[in-house]
mmCIF file of C-alpha atoms in Angstrom:
data_model
loop_
_atom_site.group_PDB
_atom_site.id
_atom_site.type_symbol
_atom_site.label_atom_id
_atom_site.label_comp_id
_atom_site.label_asym_id
_atom_site.label_seq_id
_atom_site.Cartn_x
_atom_site.Cartn_y
_atom_site.Cartn_z
ATOM 1 C CA MET A 1 83.895 -24.430 -82.742
ATOM 2 C CA LYS A 2 85.292 -22.956 -79.529
ATOM 3 C CA THR A 3 84.601 -19.311 -78.656
ATOM 4 C CA SER A 4 88.304 -18.441 -78.493
ATOM 5 C CA ARG A 5 88.747 -19.492 -82.156
ATOM 6 C CA PHE A 6 85.440 -17.996 -83.298
ATOM 7 C CA LEU A 7 86.127 -14.543 -81.844
ATOM 8 C CA PRO A 8 88.691 -13.358 -84.476
ATOM 9 C CA PHE A 9 86.276 -14.228 -87.309
ATOM 10 C CA CYS A 10 83.528 -12.178 -85.614
ATOM 11 C CA VAL A 11 85.929 -9.257 -85.308
ATOM 12 C CA VAL A 12 86.839 -9.461 -88.998
ATOM 13 C CA ALA A 13 83.190 -9.615 -90.028
ATOM 14 C CA PHE A 14 82.347 -6.661 -87.801
ATOM 15 C CA LEU A 15 85.189 -4.563 -89.198
ATOM 16 C CA VAL A 16 84.267 -5.315 -92.802
ATOM 17 C CA ALA A 17 80.600 -4.496 -92.160
ATOM 18 C CA SER A 18 81.452 -1.259 -90.330
ATOM 19 C CA MET A 19 83.709 -0.045 -93.088
ATOM 20 C CA ALA A 20 81.123 -0.886 -95.745
ATOM 21 C CA ILE A 21 78.288 0.896 -93.892
ATOM 22 C CA SER A 22 80.300 3.987 -93.037
ATOM 23 C CA GLU A 23 81.343 4.499 -96.645
ATOM 24 C CA GLU A 24 79.351 7.320 -98.394
ATOM 25 C CA PRO A 25 77.605 6.460 -101.696
ATOM 26 C CA LYS A 26 79.779 7.500 -104.616
ATOM 27 C CA GLU A 27 78.674 9.289 -107.768
ATOM 28 C CA THR A 28 78.347 7.447 -110.993
ATOM 29 C CA GLY A 29 81.705 6.750 -112.446
ATOM 30 C CA ASP A 30 83.403 6.775 -109.051
ATOM 31 C CA PRO A 31 85.632 3.735 -108.684
ATOM 32 C CA GLY A 32 83.826 3.010 -105.432
ATOM 33 C CA SER A 33 85.067 2.129 -101.998
ATOM 34 C CA THR A 34 87.411 -0.698 -101.204
ATOM 35 C CA VAL A 35 88.043 -2.488 -97.922
ATOM 36 C CA ASP A 36 91.590 -2.106 -96.519
ATOM 37 C CA THR A 37 92.338 -5.804 -95.923
ATOM 38 C CA ASP A 38 95.894 -5.078 -94.764
ATOM 39 C CA GLU A 39 94.584 -2.913 -91.947
ATOM 40 C CA ILE A 40 92.089 -5.600 -90.933
ATOM 41 C CA ALA A 41 94.806 -8.256 -90.900
ATOM 42 C CA ARG A 42 96.997 -6.053 -88.712
ATOM 43 C CA ILE A 43 94.210 -5.489 -86.182
ATOM 44 C CA VAL A 44 93.353 -9.191 -86.040
ATOM 45 C CA GLU A 45 97.013 -10.091 -85.525
ATOM 46 C CA GLU A 46 97.267 -7.642 -82.612
ATOM 47 C CA ILE A 47 94.125 -9.164 -81.043
ATOM 48 C CA LEU A 48 95.485 -12.700 -81.372
ATOM 49 C CA ASP A 49 98.864 -11.720 -79.903
ATOM 50 C CA ALA A 50 97.231 -9.985 -76.938
ATOM 51 C CA ARG A 51 94.977 -12.980 -76.284
ATOM 52 C CA GLN A 52 97.888 -15.443 -76.466
ATOM 53 C CA GLN A 53 99.924 -13.394 -73.984
ATOM 54 C CA ALA A 54 96.974 -13.263 -71.596
ATOM 55 C CA GLU A 55 96.540 -17.053 -71.700
ATOM 56 C CA GLU A 56 100.228 -17.874 -71.133
ATOM 57 C CA PRO A 57 101.103 -18.728 -67.497
ATOM 58 C CA ALA A 58 103.232 -16.263 -65.620
ATOM 59 C CA SER A 59 106.899 -17.079 -66.159
ATOM 60 C CA THR A 60 109.382 -17.418 -63.316
ATOM 61 C CA PRO A 61 111.270 -14.168 -62.756
ATOM 62 C CA GLU A 62 114.720 -14.353 -64.299
ATOM 63 C CA LEU A 63 116.292 -13.596 -60.924
ATOM 64 C CA LEU A 64 114.815 -16.818 -59.456
ATOM 65 C CA SER A 65 115.558 -19.080 -62.413
ATOM 66 C CA GLY A 66 118.770 -20.315 -60.786
ATOM 67 C CA LEU A 67 117.110 -21.289 -57.497
ATOM 68 C CA THR A 68 116.636 -24.978 -56.646
ATOM 69 C CA LEU A 69 114.767 -26.007 -53.484
ATOM 70 C CA PHE A 70 114.887 -29.426 -51.851
ATOM 71 C CA GLY A 71 113.880 -31.106 -48.619
ATOM 72 C CA ASP A 72 112.714 -34.275 -46.913
ATOM 73 C CA PHE A 73 110.669 -35.318 -43.900
ATOM 74 C CA ARG A 74 110.929 -38.533 -41.874
ATOM 75 C CA PHE A 75 108.755 -40.006 -39.131
ATOM 76 C CA ARG A 76 109.852 -43.284 -37.607
ATOM 77 C CA HIS A 77 109.324 -45.579 -34.645
ATOM 78 C CA GLU A 78 112.504 -46.835 -33.005
ATOM 79 C CA SER A 79 112.897 -49.703 -30.546
ATOM 80 C CA SER A 80 116.207 -50.460 -28.807
ATOM 81 C CA PHE A 81 116.899 -53.672 -26.929
ATOM 82 C CA HIS A 82 119.733 -54.696 -24.572
ATOM 83 C CA LEU A 83 122.057 -51.740 -25.193
ATOM 84 C CA ASP A 84 124.803 -51.593 -22.538
ATOM 85 C CA ASP A 85 122.536 -53.043 -19.854
ATOM 86 C CA GLN A 86 119.968 -50.291 -20.324
ATOM 87 C CA ARG A 87 116.263 -50.996 -20.232
ATOM 88 C CA ASP A 88 114.477 -51.492 -23.526
ATOM 89 C CA ARG A 89 113.426 -48.230 -25.093
ATOM 90 C CA HIS A 90 110.629 -47.392 -27.549
ATOM 91 C CA ARG A 91 110.225 -43.952 -29.041
ATOM 92 C CA GLU A 92 109.067 -41.929 -32.060
ATOM 93 C CA ARG A 93 111.450 -39.604 -33.860
ATOM 94 C CA ILE A 94 111.101 -37.078 -36.672
ATOM 95 C CA ARG A 95 113.518 -35.286 -38.975
ATOM 96 C CA LEU A 96 112.986 -32.313 -41.278
ATOM 97 C CA ARG A 97 115.569 -30.920 -43.683
ATOM 98 C CA ILE A 98 114.897 -28.005 -46.042
ATOM 99 C CA GLY A 99 117.455 -26.244 -48.205
ATOM 100 C CA GLY A 100 118.158 -24.402 -51.403
ATOM 101 C CA ASN A 101 120.930 -23.866 -53.923
ATOM 102 C CA TYR A 102 121.301 -20.774 -56.095
ATOM 103 C CA SER A 103 123.368 -20.730 -59.278
ATOM 104 C CA VAL A 104 125.089 -17.366 -59.373
ATOM 105 C CA SER A 105 126.624 -18.410 -62.698
ATOM 106 C CA ASP A 106 127.176 -21.605 -64.672
ATOM 107 C CA ASP A 107 130.124 -22.495 -62.407
ATOM 108 C CA THR A 108 129.349 -20.796 -59.079
ATOM 109 C CA LEU A 109 126.804 -22.058 -56.575
ATOM 110 C CA VAL A 110 125.760 -20.868 -53.115
ATOM 111 C CA GLY A 111 123.559 -22.911 -50.823
ATOM 112 C CA LEU A 112 122.163 -23.424 -47.350
ATOM 113 C CA ARG A 113 120.113 -25.940 -45.386
ATOM 114 C CA VAL A 114 118.154 -25.871 -42.132
ATOM 115 C CA VAL A 115 117.437 -29.004 -40.101
ATOM 116 C CA THR A 116 115.761 -30.136 -36.915
ATOM 117 C CA GLY A 117 117.705 -31.709 -34.084
ATOM 118 C CA ASN A 118 119.998 -30.710 -31.254
ATOM 119 C CA PRO A 119 122.399 -28.018 -32.535
ATOM 120 C CA ASP A 120 125.097 -29.427 -30.226
ATOM 121 C CA ASP A 121 124.888 -32.880 -31.838
ATOM 122 C CA PRO A 122 126.055 -32.672 -35.469
ATOM 123 C CA ALA A 123 125.739 -36.459 -35.884
ATOM 124 C CA SER A 124 121.937 -36.494 -35.863
ATOM 125 C CA SER A 125 119.123 -34.248 -37.049
ATOM 126 C CA HIS A 126 116.413 -36.404 -35.446
ATOM 127 C CA VAL A 127 114.143 -35.162 -32.667
ATOM 128 C CA THR A 128 112.633 -37.533 -30.099
ATOM 129 C CA LEU A 129 108.966 -36.900 -29.401
ATOM 130 C CA GLY A 130 107.750 -36.668 -25.833
ATOM 131 C CA ASP A 131 109.595 -33.764 -24.215
ATOM 132 C CA GLY A 132 106.619 -32.066 -22.614
ATOM 133 C CA PHE A 133 105.452 -30.560 -25.925
ATOM 134 C CA ASP A 134 108.536 -28.338 -26.095
ATOM 135 C CA ASP A 135 109.261 -26.642 -29.409
ATOM 136 C CA PHE A 136 111.823 -28.254 -31.693
ATOM 137 C CA ASP A 137 115.240 -26.767 -32.324
ATOM 138 C CA ILE A 138 115.983 -25.591 -35.866
ATOM 139 C CA SER A 139 119.556 -24.905 -36.917
ATOM 140 C CA LEU A 140 121.549 -23.959 -39.998
ATOM 141 C CA ASP A 141 123.736 -26.958 -40.776
ATOM 142 C CA ARG A 142 124.903 -25.982 -44.257
ATOM 143 C CA VAL A 143 125.917 -22.656 -45.818
ATOM 144 C CA PHE A 144 128.561 -22.638 -48.516
ATOM 145 C CA LEU A 145 129.976 -21.383 -51.783
ATOM 146 C CA ASN A 146 131.098 -23.829 -54.465
ATOM 147 C CA HIS A 147 132.948 -22.956 -57.657
ATOM 148 C CA ARG A 148 133.750 -25.433 -60.413
ATOM 149 C CA PHE A 149 136.542 -24.801 -62.882
ATOM 150 C CA SER A 150 134.693 -26.211 -65.874
ATOM 151 C CA TRP A 151 137.350 -25.042 -68.292
ATOM 152 C CA VAL A 152 139.733 -27.672 -66.894
ATOM 153 C CA GLY A 153 137.256 -30.458 -66.006
ATOM 154 C CA ASP A 154 135.554 -31.351 -62.727
ATOM 155 C CA ASP A 155 137.923 -29.393 -60.480
ATOM 156 C CA PHE A 156 136.196 -27.455 -57.693
ATOM 157 C CA ILE A 157 136.648 -25.479 -54.507
ATOM 158 C CA SER A 158 134.136 -25.299 -51.634
ATOM 159 C CA LEU A 159 134.157 -22.825 -48.743
ATOM 160 C CA GLY A 160 131.918 -22.622 -45.683
ATOM 161 C CA LYS A 161 129.941 -25.427 -44.047
ATOM 162 C CA PHE A 162 129.114 -28.095 -46.600
ATOM 163 C CA ASP A 163 128.577 -31.772 -47.318
ATOM 164 C CA HIS A 164 131.781 -33.803 -46.998
ATOM 165 C CA PRO A 165 133.006 -34.150 -50.615
ATOM 166 C CA PHE A 166 134.716 -37.549 -50.217
ATOM 167 C CA PHE A 167 133.604 -40.603 -52.183
ATOM 168 C CA GLU A 168 131.485 -42.863 -49.947
ATOM 169 C CA ASN A 169 130.595 -46.520 -50.012
ATOM 170 C CA PRO A 170 127.189 -46.629 -51.762
ATOM 171 C CA VAL A 171 125.984 -49.400 -49.428
ATOM 172 C CA TYR A 172 127.157 -47.860 -46.154
ATOM 173 C CA GLY A 173 129.063 -44.597 -46.282
ATOM 174 C CA GLU A 174 129.425 -43.843 -42.554
ATOM 175 C CA LEU A 175 132.605 -45.797 -41.872
ATOM 176 C CA VAL A 176 134.427 -42.686 -40.583
ATOM 177 C CA TRP A 177 131.871 -39.892 -40.213
ATOM 178 C CA ASP A 178 128.127 -39.873 -39.759
ATOM 179 C CA ALA A 179 126.417 -38.633 -42.930
ATOM 180 C CA ASP A 180 124.760 -35.814 -40.962
ATOM 181 C CA VAL A 181 128.119 -34.199 -40.131
ATOM 182 C CA GLN A 182 128.819 -31.113 -42.234
ATOM 183 C CA PRO A 183 132.484 -30.024 -41.933
ATOM 184 C CA GLU A 184 133.505 -26.362 -41.765
ATOM 185 C CA GLY A 185 136.387 -24.847 -43.696
ATOM 186 C CA GLY A 186 137.479 -25.464 -47.265
ATOM 187 C CA ALA A 187 137.952 -28.290 -49.736
ATOM 188 C CA VAL A 188 139.601 -28.546 -53.148
ATOM 189 C CA GLY A 189 139.022 -31.323 -55.651
ATOM 190 C CA VAL A 190 140.611 -32.454 -58.896
ATOM 191 C CA GLY A 191 138.608 -35.084 -60.734
ATOM 192 C CA ASP A 192 137.666 -37.137 -63.761
ATOM 193 C CA LEU A 193 141.174 -38.192 -64.775
ATOM 194 C CA THR A 194 142.322 -41.431 -66.391
ATOM 195 C CA LEU A 195 145.497 -43.221 -65.364
ATOM 196 C CA GLY A 196 146.026 -46.524 -67.150
ATOM 197 C CA PRO A 197 143.158 -48.874 -66.214
ATOM 198 C CA ILE A 198 141.928 -46.468 -63.535
ATOM 199 C CA LYS A 199 139.043 -44.270 -64.671
ATOM 200 C CA SER A 200 137.307 -41.313 -63.023
ATOM 201 C CA LEU A 201 140.354 -40.759 -60.846
ATOM 202 C CA ALA A 202 139.628 -37.988 -58.323
ATOM 203 C CA THR A 203 141.624 -36.343 -55.557
ATOM 204 C CA VAL A 204 140.097 -34.238 -52.774
ATOM 205 C CA PHE A 205 141.844 -32.241 -50.044
ATOM 206 C CA GLY A 206 140.070 -30.692 -47.075
ATOM 207 C CA ALA A 207 141.155 -28.307 -44.332
ATOM 208 C CA TYR A 208 138.556 -28.029 -41.572
ATOM 209 C CA THR A 209 138.387 -25.968 -38.392
ATOM 210 C CA PHE A 210 137.120 -28.351 -35.724
ATOM 211 C CA VAL A 211 137.428 -26.413 -32.442
ATOM 212 C CA GLU A 212 138.468 -22.783 -32.065
ATOM 213 C CA LEU A 213 139.995 -21.999 -28.662
ATOM 214 C CA ALA A 214 140.743 -18.568 -27.256
ATOM 215 C CA GLU A 215 143.440 -19.655 -24.772
ATOM 216 C CA ALA A 216 144.925 -22.712 -26.529
ATOM 217 C CA ASP A 217 145.850 -23.996 -29.951
ATOM 218 C CA ASP A 218 142.914 -24.591 -32.241
ATOM 219 C CA ILE A 219 142.026 -28.086 -33.434
ATOM 220 C CA PHE A 220 142.246 -28.568 -37.200
ATOM 221 C CA ILE A 221 141.488 -31.526 -39.426
ATOM 222 C CA LEU A 222 143.521 -32.064 -42.583
ATOM 223 C CA SER A 223 142.102 -34.724 -44.860
ATOM 224 C CA GLY A 224 142.695 -36.168 -48.282
ATOM 225 C CA GLN A 225 141.288 -38.897 -50.477
ATOM 226 C CA VAL A 226 142.110 -40.557 -53.788
ATOM 227 C CA SER A 227 139.293 -42.479 -55.491
ATOM 228 C CA GLY A 228 138.731 -44.121 -58.846
ATOM 229 C CA GLY A 229 137.184 -47.000 -60.720
ATOM 230 C CA ILE A 230 138.420 -50.031 -62.651
ATOM 231 C CA ASP A 231 136.486 -52.001 -65.257
ATOM 232 C CA LEU A 232 136.675 -55.735 -64.536
ATOM 233 C CA GLY A 233 134.681 -56.906 -67.531
ATOM 234 C CA LYS A 234 131.503 -56.269 -69.451
ATOM 235 C CA ASN A 235 128.996 -54.564 -67.136
ATOM 236 C CA ILE A 236 131.275 -55.310 -64.159
ATOM 237 C CA GLY A 237 133.410 -52.756 -62.382
ATOM 238 C CA SER A 238 134.790 -51.711 -59.040
ATOM 239 C CA ARG A 239 135.392 -48.422 -57.311
ATOM 240 C CA PHE A 240 137.800 -47.642 -54.500
ATOM 241 C CA GLY A 241 138.707 -44.790 -52.198
ATOM 242 C CA VAL A 242 141.716 -44.301 -49.924
ATOM 243 C CA GLY A 243 141.558 -41.495 -47.375
ATOM 244 C CA TYR A 244 143.651 -39.963 -44.615
ATOM 245 C CA TYR A 245 142.650 -37.743 -41.671
ATOM 246 C CA HIS A 246 145.055 -35.785 -39.501
ATOM 247 C CA TYR A 247 143.748 -34.220 -36.281
ATOM 248 C CA SER A 248 145.949 -31.535 -34.733
ATOM 249 C CA ASN A 249 146.151 -30.574 -31.047
ATOM 250 C CA LEU A 250 143.643 -33.064 -29.675
ATOM 251 C CA THR A 251 145.133 -32.812 -26.187
ATOM 252 C CA PRO A 252 144.919 -31.561 -23.627
ATOM 253 C CA GLY A 253 141.284 -31.062 -22.847
ATOM 254 C CA LYS A 254 139.483 -31.462 -26.163
ATOM 255 C CA ALA A 255 140.045 -35.086 -27.148
ATOM 256 C CA SER A 256 136.557 -35.965 -25.897
ATOM 257 C CA ASP A 257 135.042 -33.801 -28.650
ATOM 258 C CA VAL A 258 136.406 -36.265 -31.189
ATOM 259 C CA LEU A 259 136.522 -39.542 -29.284
ATOM 260 C CA ASP A 260 133.337 -39.268 -27.191
ATOM 261 C CA THR A 261 130.605 -41.899 -27.237
ATOM 262 C CA ASN A 262 128.366 -41.808 -30.283
ATOM 263 C CA SER A 263 125.223 -39.863 -29.424
ATOM 264 C CA GLY A 264 123.608 -39.933 -32.835
ATOM 265 C CA ASN A 265 121.457 -42.482 -34.568
ATOM 266 C CA ALA A 266 122.340 -45.684 -32.713
ATOM 267 C CA THR A 267 124.401 -47.264 -29.909
ATOM 268 C CA VAL A 268 124.023 -45.572 -26.522
ATOM 269 C CA ASP A 269 121.722 -42.548 -26.646
ATOM 270 C CA THR A 270 120.579 -41.153 -23.332
ATOM 271 C CA ASP A 271 118.953 -37.937 -24.537
#
Protein backbone atom coordinates (compact mmCIF):
# COMPACT_ATOMS: atom_id res chain seq x y z
CA MET A 1 0.00 0.00 0.00
CA LYS A 2 1.32 3.46 -0.88
CA THR A 3 2.10 5.95 1.90
CA SER A 4 -0.32 8.54 0.52
CA ARG A 5 -3.24 6.08 0.91
CA PHE A 6 -2.02 4.70 4.24
CA LEU A 7 -1.71 8.10 5.91
CA PRO A 8 -5.47 8.77 6.46
CA PHE A 9 -5.89 5.39 8.18
CA CYS A 10 -2.98 6.22 10.53
CA VAL A 11 -4.62 9.55 11.34
CA VAL A 12 -7.94 7.86 12.13
CA ALA A 13 -6.26 5.29 14.35
CA PHE A 14 -4.31 7.99 16.16
CA LEU A 15 -7.43 10.08 16.77
CA VAL A 16 -9.42 7.13 18.09
CA ALA A 17 -6.58 6.10 20.41
CA SER A 18 -6.08 9.66 21.68
CA MET A 19 -9.73 10.12 22.46
CA ALA A 20 -9.91 6.76 24.23
CA ILE A 21 -6.81 7.45 26.37
CA SER A 22 -7.79 10.99 27.30
CA GLU A 23 -11.20 9.89 28.52
CA GLU A 24 -11.43 9.72 32.38
CA PRO A 25 -12.64 6.44 33.94
CA LYS A 26 -16.34 6.65 34.69
CA GLU A 27 -18.10 5.51 37.85
CA THR A 28 -20.11 2.37 37.88
CA GLY A 29 -23.36 2.87 36.13
CA ASP A 30 -21.97 5.64 33.93
CA PRO A 31 -22.91 5.03 30.32
CA GLY A 32 -19.23 5.40 29.48
CA SER A 33 -17.43 7.35 26.82
CA THR A 34 -18.15 7.18 23.14
CA VAL A 35 -15.98 8.14 20.19
CA ASP A 36 -17.33 11.02 18.04
CA THR A 37 -17.06 9.32 14.63
CA ASP A 38 -18.63 12.30 12.84
CA GLU A 39 -15.86 14.57 14.07
CA ILE A 40 -13.21 12.07 12.99
CA ALA A 41 -14.76 11.78 9.53
CA ARG A 42 -14.79 15.56 9.17
CA ILE A 43 -11.11 15.86 10.10
CA VAL A 44 -10.10 13.07 7.72
CA GLU A 45 -12.08 14.69 4.89
CA GLU A 46 -10.31 18.01 5.48
CA ILE A 47 -6.92 16.24 5.39
CA LEU A 48 -7.75 14.46 2.13
CA ASP A 49 -9.00 17.68 0.51
CA ALA A 50 -5.87 19.58 1.54
CA ARG A 51 -3.61 16.81 0.23
CA GLN A 52 -5.46 16.63 -3.11
CA GLN A 53 -5.16 20.39 -3.61
CA ALA A 54 -1.44 20.24 -2.86
CA GLU A 55 -0.89 17.49 -5.44
CA GLU A 56 -2.85 19.19 -8.24
CA PRO A 57 -0.66 21.09 -10.76
CA ALA A 58 -0.91 24.84 -10.76
CA SER A 59 -3.67 25.93 -13.12
CA THR A 60 -3.19 28.57 -15.80
CA PRO A 61 -4.32 31.99 -14.57
CA GLU A 62 -7.74 32.83 -15.95
CA LEU A 63 -6.36 35.99 -17.52
CA LEU A 64 -3.99 33.93 -19.73
CA SER A 65 -6.48 31.22 -20.68
CA GLY A 66 -7.30 32.99 -23.95
CA LEU A 67 -3.67 33.29 -25.07
CA THR A 68 -2.39 31.10 -27.93
CA LEU A 69 1.29 31.19 -28.93
CA PHE A 70 2.72 29.92 -32.20
CA GLY A 71 5.94 30.07 -34.18
CA ASP A 72 8.27 28.33 -36.61
CA PHE A 73 11.95 28.24 -37.47
CA ARG A 74 13.57 27.39 -40.81
CA PHE A 75 17.18 26.80 -41.82
CA ARG A 76 17.87 26.07 -45.47
CA HIS A 77 20.63 25.93 -48.06
CA GLU A 78 19.84 27.67 -51.33
CA SER A 79 21.66 27.36 -54.65
CA SER A 80 20.81 29.55 -57.66
CA PHE A 81 22.03 28.85 -61.17
CA HIS A 82 21.99 30.96 -64.36
CA LEU A 83 19.71 33.76 -63.13
CA ASP A 84 19.84 36.75 -65.51
CA ASP A 85 23.47 36.09 -66.43
CA GLN A 86 24.58 36.29 -62.81
CA ARG A 87 27.18 33.94 -61.40
CA ASP A 88 25.97 30.87 -59.55
CA ARG A 89 25.22 31.59 -55.93
CA HIS A 90 25.18 29.32 -52.86
CA ARG A 91 24.04 30.53 -49.48
CA GLU A 92 22.39 29.59 -46.17
CA ARG A 93 19.26 31.36 -44.99
CA ILE A 94 17.18 31.28 -41.82
CA ARG A 95 13.70 32.45 -40.87
CA LEU A 96 12.08 32.85 -37.45
CA ARG A 97 8.46 33.79 -36.85
CA ILE A 98 6.90 34.04 -33.38
CA GLY A 99 3.43 35.34 -32.58
CA GLY A 100 0.43 35.15 -30.33
CA ASN A 101 -3.33 35.57 -30.43
CA TYR A 102 -5.47 36.59 -27.46
CA SER A 103 -9.20 35.95 -27.30
CA VAL A 104 -10.72 39.00 -25.64
CA SER A 105 -14.11 37.29 -25.96
CA ASP A 106 -15.66 34.42 -27.90
CA ASP A 107 -15.86 36.62 -31.01
CA THR A 108 -13.03 39.15 -30.61
CA LEU A 109 -9.37 38.37 -31.17
CA VAL A 110 -6.21 40.50 -31.06
CA GLY A 111 -2.87 39.27 -32.31
CA LEU A 112 0.68 40.11 -33.30
CA ARG A 113 3.73 38.48 -34.86
CA VAL A 114 7.44 39.28 -35.02
CA VAL A 115 9.70 37.98 -37.78
CA THR A 116 13.28 38.11 -38.98
CA GLY A 117 14.22 39.66 -42.29
CA ASN A 118 14.70 43.06 -43.85
CA PRO A 119 11.92 45.37 -42.61
CA ASP A 120 11.96 47.13 -46.00
CA ASP A 121 11.21 43.89 -47.86
CA PRO A 122 7.73 42.64 -46.93
CA ALA A 123 7.97 39.78 -49.45
CA SER A 124 10.52 37.78 -47.46
CA SER A 125 11.31 37.12 -43.81
CA HIS A 126 14.49 35.18 -44.61
CA VAL A 127 17.95 36.32 -43.54
CA THR A 128 21.07 35.40 -45.52
CA LEU A 129 23.97 34.27 -43.36
CA GLY A 130 27.41 35.75 -43.92
CA ASP A 131 27.12 39.49 -43.34
CA GLY A 132 30.13 39.92 -41.09
CA PHE A 133 28.32 38.47 -38.06
CA ASP A 134 25.94 41.44 -37.96
CA ASP A 135 22.85 41.11 -35.79
CA PHE A 136 19.60 40.14 -37.48
CA ASP A 137 16.72 42.56 -37.94
CA ILE A 138 13.50 41.77 -36.08
CA SER A 139 10.28 43.51 -37.06
CA LEU A 140 6.59 43.48 -36.21
CA ASP A 141 4.82 42.24 -39.34
CA ARG A 142 1.38 41.58 -37.88
CA VAL A 143 -0.75 43.42 -35.31
CA PHE A 144 -4.51 43.33 -35.66
CA LEU A 145 -7.99 43.10 -34.20
CA ASN A 146 -10.50 40.62 -35.60
CA HIS A 147 -14.18 40.41 -34.70
CA ARG A 148 -16.53 37.70 -35.93
CA PHE A 149 -20.27 38.22 -35.98
CA SER A 150 -21.13 34.69 -34.90
CA TRP A 151 -24.80 35.52 -34.50
CA VAL A 152 -25.11 35.82 -38.29
CA GLY A 153 -22.56 33.19 -39.41
CA ASP A 154 -18.91 33.52 -40.45
CA ASP A 155 -19.00 37.27 -41.10
CA PHE A 156 -15.96 39.16 -39.80
CA ILE A 157 -14.08 42.43 -39.79
CA SER A 158 -10.29 42.81 -39.42
CA LEU A 159 -8.38 46.02 -38.69
CA GLY A 160 -4.64 46.66 -38.53
CA LYS A 161 -1.87 44.69 -40.22
CA PHE A 162 -2.97 41.12 -40.80
CA ASP A 163 -2.81 38.05 -43.01
CA HIS A 164 -4.52 38.58 -46.37
CA PRO A 165 -7.99 37.01 -45.88
CA PHE A 166 -8.53 35.91 -49.51
CA PHE A 167 -8.97 32.25 -50.45
CA GLU A 168 -5.70 30.90 -51.89
CA ASN A 169 -4.83 28.01 -54.15
CA PRO A 170 -3.85 25.20 -51.74
CA VAL A 171 -1.07 24.04 -54.09
CA TYR A 172 0.44 27.46 -54.82
CA GLY A 173 -1.22 30.51 -53.33
CA GLU A 174 1.24 33.24 -54.39
CA LEU A 175 -0.20 34.00 -57.82
CA VAL A 176 -0.73 37.69 -56.95
CA TRP A 177 0.99 38.38 -53.62
CA ASP A 178 3.82 36.68 -51.79
CA ALA A 179 2.49 34.85 -48.72
CA ASP A 180 4.80 36.90 -46.48
CA VAL A 181 3.04 40.17 -47.37
CA GLN A 182 0.74 41.39 -44.61
CA PRO A 183 -1.58 44.19 -45.85
CA GLU A 184 -2.46 47.20 -43.70
CA GLY A 185 -5.95 48.64 -43.35
CA GLY A 186 -9.26 46.85 -43.02
CA ALA A 187 -11.15 43.90 -44.44
CA VAL A 188 -14.76 42.72 -44.19
CA GLY A 189 -15.98 39.24 -45.01
CA VAL A 190 -19.34 37.55 -45.45
CA GLY A 191 -19.13 33.78 -45.66
CA ASP A 192 -20.57 30.29 -45.53
CA LEU A 193 -23.56 30.88 -47.80
CA THR A 194 -25.23 28.48 -50.22
CA LEU A 195 -26.42 29.54 -53.66
CA GLY A 196 -27.80 26.68 -55.74
CA PRO A 197 -24.98 24.16 -56.34
CA ILE A 198 -22.40 26.56 -54.91
CA LYS A 199 -21.52 25.86 -51.28
CA SER A 200 -19.41 27.78 -48.77
CA LEU A 201 -19.87 30.93 -50.82
CA ALA A 202 -17.76 33.74 -49.32
CA THR A 203 -17.19 37.38 -50.21
CA VAL A 204 -14.30 39.48 -48.89
CA PHE A 205 -13.62 43.19 -49.37
CA GLY A 206 -10.38 44.90 -48.41
CA ALA A 207 -9.28 48.53 -48.25
CA TYR A 208 -5.53 48.86 -47.72
CA THR A 209 -3.24 51.86 -47.31
CA PHE A 210 -0.21 51.11 -49.46
CA VAL A 211 1.84 54.34 -49.44
CA GLU A 212 1.11 57.45 -47.40
CA LEU A 213 2.54 60.63 -48.94
CA ALA A 214 2.78 64.03 -47.30
CA GLU A 215 2.92 66.10 -50.51
CA ALA A 216 0.91 63.92 -52.92
CA ASP A 217 -2.13 61.69 -53.06
CA ASP A 218 -1.82 58.51 -51.06
CA ILE A 219 -1.80 55.11 -52.76
CA PHE A 220 -4.70 52.84 -51.78
CA ILE A 221 -5.58 49.30 -52.75
CA LEU A 222 -9.22 48.28 -53.01
CA SER A 223 -9.72 44.55 -53.38
CA GLY A 224 -12.53 42.04 -53.46
CA GLN A 225 -12.97 38.32 -53.92
CA VAL A 226 -15.82 35.86 -54.33
CA SER A 227 -15.04 32.19 -53.62
CA GLY A 228 -17.01 28.99 -53.26
CA GLY A 229 -17.11 25.27 -53.88
CA ILE A 230 -19.09 22.89 -56.07
CA ASP A 231 -19.56 19.16 -55.52
CA LEU A 232 -18.81 17.22 -58.71
CA GLY A 233 -19.60 13.77 -57.37
CA LYS A 234 -18.97 11.47 -54.46
CA ASN A 235 -15.74 12.54 -52.74
CA ILE A 236 -14.98 14.88 -55.66
CA GLY A 237 -15.31 18.64 -55.56
CA SER A 238 -13.85 21.87 -56.80
CA ARG A 239 -13.26 25.28 -55.31
CA PHE A 240 -12.85 28.59 -57.09
CA GLY A 241 -12.00 32.19 -56.32
CA VAL A 242 -12.36 35.33 -58.43
CA GLY A 243 -10.62 38.48 -57.22
CA TYR A 244 -10.10 42.08 -58.25
CA TYR A 245 -7.45 44.62 -57.18
CA HIS A 246 -7.62 48.35 -57.82
CA TYR A 247 -4.51 50.45 -57.19
CA SER A 248 -5.06 54.20 -56.94
CA ASN A 249 -2.55 56.96 -57.75
CA LEU A 250 0.36 54.78 -58.82
CA THR A 251 1.93 57.63 -60.77
CA PRO A 252 3.86 59.74 -60.71
CA GLY A 253 6.81 58.59 -58.70
CA LYS A 254 5.58 55.57 -56.76
CA ALA A 255 4.80 52.96 -59.41
CA SER A 256 8.13 51.25 -58.70
CA ASP A 257 6.90 50.35 -55.19
CA VAL A 258 4.34 48.07 -56.80
CA LEU A 259 5.96 47.04 -60.06
CA ASP A 260 9.61 46.70 -58.97
CA THR A 261 11.63 43.53 -59.48
CA ASN A 262 10.85 40.75 -57.04
CA SER A 263 13.41 40.84 -54.23
CA GLY A 264 11.96 38.08 -52.11
CA ASN A 265 12.33 34.34 -52.21
CA ALA A 266 13.41 33.73 -55.81
CA THR A 267 14.26 35.32 -59.18
CA VAL A 268 16.87 38.08 -59.02
CA ASP A 269 18.04 38.78 -55.47
CA THR A 270 21.13 40.91 -55.09
CA ASP A 271 21.03 41.49 -51.34
